[in-house]
Amino acid sequence: MLLLHLSDVDEDRWSARLAAKLGGYPIVRRGDQFDPRDVRYIFVWKPLENAFDGLTNLKAVLSLGAGVDALLRHPRLPEGVPIVRFVDEELTQCMTDYVIANVTMHQRCHSRYVADQAARHWTQFYPAPAWDISVGIMGLGELGRDAAEKLRALGFAVRGWSRKARDIEGVETFAGPDSFDAFLAGTDILVNLLPLTPETEGILNRKTFGKLRRDNLNGGPTIINAARGGHQNEDDIVTALTDGTLGAASLDVFQTEPLPEASPLWTAPNCYITPHIAAISNPDSGAAYFARVLLEHEQGKPLPNVIDVDRGY
Ligand code: NAP
Ligand code: GLV
């Protein structure tokens, strides 16, 4: 039996899509009558505190999100039960779309022309070509790798930073904390696609911003955060945008979501805010993925995309 436990998303829609893909496999939802001992899989997003209570025969936890940081902080997450996260072509494409849109916007000096327009100034400044701009991607996993490859194909100079050494054609790669400063020193636009873990929490801070390459990208070094709000020190971002340490920031995620009305980020100079929409889990491709994972596992196949709980992603 599969139990759905989805908060803050359209559970009706997911339920219908999953039912269509699962054939006759039984699905239940919170509020239905069922014996928790019959639940073999639970599909979760923002699970409540009692979500896992009584589920003594769980074979896997299926995470609607690609990021599992919040799930791993669940106070009653069952120990030893594998967690499968969402990995999906459409989600990856949407994230790459977001990254490319924002990188290109900053490379083409969007902030400068917005300011010129507001002041009715006609100044023919010509932005540098893509190959003169270095995009540094933190995280070279499912999302970071795709963004790196596609930015490279667009002509950008691309570098990437990960925990273990990664090899991506045409991309200069760096691994581990010892190479972080060298990675930053050649980066004009810093893109964050890391998972949120104790090691990466708060990584977008004043110290990091101060190590980015200056005087190459017109307007100053720029950050793009599409991973998690916990990666960013929001006071540092406001200060850095105000004193010129950063030229611009594109932020899709925030420490508190929705971003509180009182946040100074709303009006910080050259701060481009989107409401955590970079890449959403689509119920059509998502139901197909999770139904396949479940049915194949029931036939004895191994679970894909299982996260390493100790590593945190
Ligand atoms: P992933 O496949 O697990 O890749 C994670 C990458 O980060 C890997 O390259 C990993 O290094 C690297 N990494 C982890 N810890 C590190 C550390 N301490 N130092 C350096 N590199 C480190 O994750 P993904 O699928 O690409 O997703 C990344 C994140 O995007 C998710 O965790 C989620 O928070 C976020 N996300 C946001 C949205 C949105 O709409 N804004 C949508 C989906 C996902 P190794 O390669 O060495 O393992
Ligand atoms: C969205 O942020 C996700 O983790 O899938």
Short mmCIF file of N, CA and C and ligand atoms in Angstrom, two decimals, residues 66-69 85 91 95 139-144 161-164 166 193-197 199-200 226-228 231 252-253 276-280 311 313, ligand 1:
data_model
loop_
_atom_site.label_atom_id
_atom_site.label_comp_id
_atom_site.label_asym_id
_atom_site.label_seq_id
_atom_site.Cartn_x
_atom_site.Cartn_y
_atom_site.Cartn_z
N ALA A 66 13.22 17.36 -4.87
CA ALA A 66 14.59 16.94 -5.19
C ALA A 66 15.49 17.16 -3.98
N GLY A 67 15.23 18.23 -3.24
CA GLY A 67 16.00 18.53 -2.04
C GLY A 67 15.34 17.86 -0.83
N VAL A 68 16.18 17.26 0.03
CA VAL A 68 15.62 16.48 1.15
C VAL A 68 16.03 17.06 2.50
N ASP A 69 16.57 18.27 2.51
CA ASP A 69 17.06 18.85 3.76
C ASP A 69 15.98 18.93 4.83
N ARG A 85 14.65 10.34 -3.70
CA ARG A 85 14.26 11.70 -4.04
C ARG A 85 13.88 11.80 -5.51
N LEU A 91 12.23 18.66 -14.46
CA LEU A 91 12.68 19.49 -13.33
C LEU A 91 14.08 20.05 -13.63
N MET A 95 15.16 24.02 -14.13
CA MET A 95 16.22 24.68 -13.36
C MET A 95 17.25 25.30 -14.30
N GLY A 139 28.00 22.93 -6.87
CA GLY A 139 27.13 21.75 -6.98
C GLY A 139 27.11 21.28 -8.41
N LEU A 140 27.66 20.09 -8.65
CA LEU A 140 27.69 19.54 -10.01
C LEU A 140 26.93 18.23 -10.05
N GLY A 141 25.76 18.22 -9.39
CA GLY A 141 24.93 17.02 -9.39
C GLY A 141 23.97 17.04 -10.56
N GLU A 142 22.78 16.50 -10.35
CA GLU A 142 21.78 16.42 -11.43
C GLU A 142 21.53 17.80 -12.04
N LEU A 143 21.39 18.80 -11.21
CA LEU A 143 21.02 20.12 -11.71
C LEU A 143 22.24 20.92 -12.15
N GLY A 144 23.28 20.93 -11.32
CA GLY A 144 24.46 21.73 -11.63
C GLY A 144 25.15 21.29 -12.91
N TRP A 161 32.18 23.54 -8.80
CA TRP A 161 32.77 23.10 -7.52
C TRP A 161 31.87 22.02 -6.92
N SER A 162 32.49 20.93 -6.50
CA SER A 162 31.72 19.83 -5.89
C SER A 162 32.54 19.25 -4.74
N ARG A 163 31.98 18.23 -4.10
CA ARG A 163 32.70 17.61 -2.98
C ARG A 163 33.80 16.71 -3.52
N LYS A 164 33.39 15.79 -4.40
CA LYS A 164 34.36 14.90 -5.06
C LYS A 164 34.71 15.50 -6.42
N ARG A 166 34.86 16.05 -10.20
CA ARG A 166 33.94 15.73 -11.31
C ARG A 166 34.60 16.15 -12.61
N LEU A 193 23.80 25.63 -6.64
CA LEU A 193 22.92 24.46 -6.80
C LEU A 193 23.40 23.33 -5.90
N LEU A 194 23.74 23.71 -4.67
CA LEU A 194 24.17 22.73 -3.66
C LEU A 194 22.96 22.23 -2.88
N PRO A 195 23.05 21.03 -2.31
CA PRO A 195 22.03 20.65 -1.33
C PRO A 195 22.32 21.37 -0.02
N LEU A 196 21.30 21.57 0.80
CA LEU A 196 21.51 22.21 2.10
C LEU A 196 21.91 21.15 3.12
N THR A 197 23.15 21.26 3.60
CA THR A 197 23.69 20.32 4.59
C THR A 197 24.42 21.16 5.63
N GLU A 199 27.46 21.33 6.07
CA GLU A 199 28.68 21.88 5.45
C GLU A 199 28.36 23.08 4.54
N THR A 200 27.18 23.09 3.95
CA THR A 200 26.89 24.14 2.95
C THR A 200 26.00 25.26 3.50
N ALA A 226 19.44 29.27 -6.39
CA ALA A 226 18.20 28.54 -6.70
C ALA A 226 18.14 27.25 -5.90
N ALA A 227 18.94 27.16 -4.82
CA ALA A 227 18.99 25.90 -4.08
C ALA A 227 18.11 25.97 -2.82
N ARG A 228 18.62 26.57 -1.75
CA ARG A 228 17.85 26.71 -0.52
C ARG A 228 18.16 28.03 0.16
N HIS A 231 21.14 28.46 2.55
CA HIS A 231 22.51 28.67 2.04
C HIS A 231 22.93 30.13 2.16
N ASP A 252 15.88 32.80 -5.70
CA ASP A 252 14.61 32.06 -5.86
C ASP A 252 14.15 31.47 -4.53
N VAL A 253 15.06 31.42 -3.56
CA VAL A 253 14.79 30.74 -2.28
C VAL A 253 15.21 31.64 -1.13
N HIS A 276 10.40 30.92 -5.27
CA HIS A 276 10.70 29.48 -5.27
C HIS A 276 9.96 28.77 -6.42
N ILE A 277 10.22 29.25 -7.61
CA ILE A 277 9.54 28.69 -8.79
C ILE A 277 10.53 28.17 -9.84
N ALA A 278 11.81 28.14 -9.46
CA ALA A 278 12.81 27.78 -10.48
C ALA A 278 12.46 26.44 -11.13
N ALA A 279 12.15 25.45 -10.30
CA ALA A 279 11.85 24.12 -10.85
C ALA A 279 10.92 23.39 -9.89
N ILE A 280 9.74 23.14 -10.35
CA ILE A 280 8.73 22.49 -9.50
C ILE A 280 8.57 21.04 -9.94
N ARG A 311 25.50 11.76 4.71
CA ARG A 311 26.06 12.86 3.91
C ARG A 311 25.10 14.04 3.86
N TYR A 313 22.54 14.34 1.58
CA TYR A 313 21.96 14.58 0.25
C TYR A 313 22.09 13.33 -0.61
P1 NAP B 1 22.56 16.45 -6.26
O1 NAP B 1 22.39 15.71 -7.53
O2 NAP B 1 22.54 15.70 -4.98
O3 NAP B 1 23.96 17.25 -6.40
C1 NAP B 1 24.53 17.91 -5.33
C2 NAP B 1 25.89 18.47 -5.75
O4 NAP B 1 26.39 19.28 -4.67
C3 NAP B 1 26.93 17.36 -5.99
O5 NAP B 1 27.78 17.73 -7.08
C4 NAP B 1 27.72 17.37 -4.68
O6 NAP B 1 29.07 16.96 -4.78
C5 NAP B 1 27.69 18.85 -4.35
N1 NAP B 1 27.97 19.04 -2.91
C6 NAP B 1 27.27 18.57 -1.84
N2 NAP B 1 27.85 18.94 -0.70
C7 NAP B 1 28.96 19.65 -1.04
C8 NAP B 1 29.98 20.30 -0.30
N3 NAP B 1 30.00 20.26 1.04
N4 NAP B 1 30.96 20.92 -0.99
C9 NAP B 1 30.97 20.94 -2.35
N5 NAP B 1 30.01 20.34 -3.11
C10 NAP B 1 29.03 19.72 -2.46
O7 NAP B 1 21.48 17.60 -6.12
P2 NAP B 1 20.59 18.27 -7.27
O8 NAP B 1 19.54 17.34 -7.73
O9 NAP B 1 21.50 18.82 -8.30
O10 NAP B 1 19.87 19.44 -6.47
C11 NAP B 1 20.57 20.45 -5.78
C12 NAP B 1 19.62 21.25 -4.89
O11 NAP B 1 18.77 22.08 -5.67
C13 NAP B 1 18.62 20.41 -4.10
O12 NAP B 1 19.23 19.86 -2.93
C14 NAP B 1 17.54 21.41 -3.75
O13 NAP B 1 17.83 22.03 -2.52
C15 NAP B 1 17.65 22.47 -4.86
N6 NAP B 1 16.43 22.55 -5.69
C16 NAP B 1 15.79 23.75 -5.79
C17 NAP B 1 14.67 23.86 -6.60
C18 NAP B 1 13.97 25.18 -6.79
O14 NAP B 1 12.89 25.25 -7.38
N7 NAP B 1 14.56 26.30 -6.37
C19 NAP B 1 14.19 22.74 -7.30
C20 NAP B 1 14.86 21.54 -7.16
C21 NAP B 1 15.99 21.45 -6.36
P3 NAP B 1 29.46 15.48 -5.30
O15 NAP B 1 29.20 15.51 -6.79
O16 NAP B 1 30.89 15.36 -4.97
O17 NAP B 1 28.55 14.52 -4.56
#
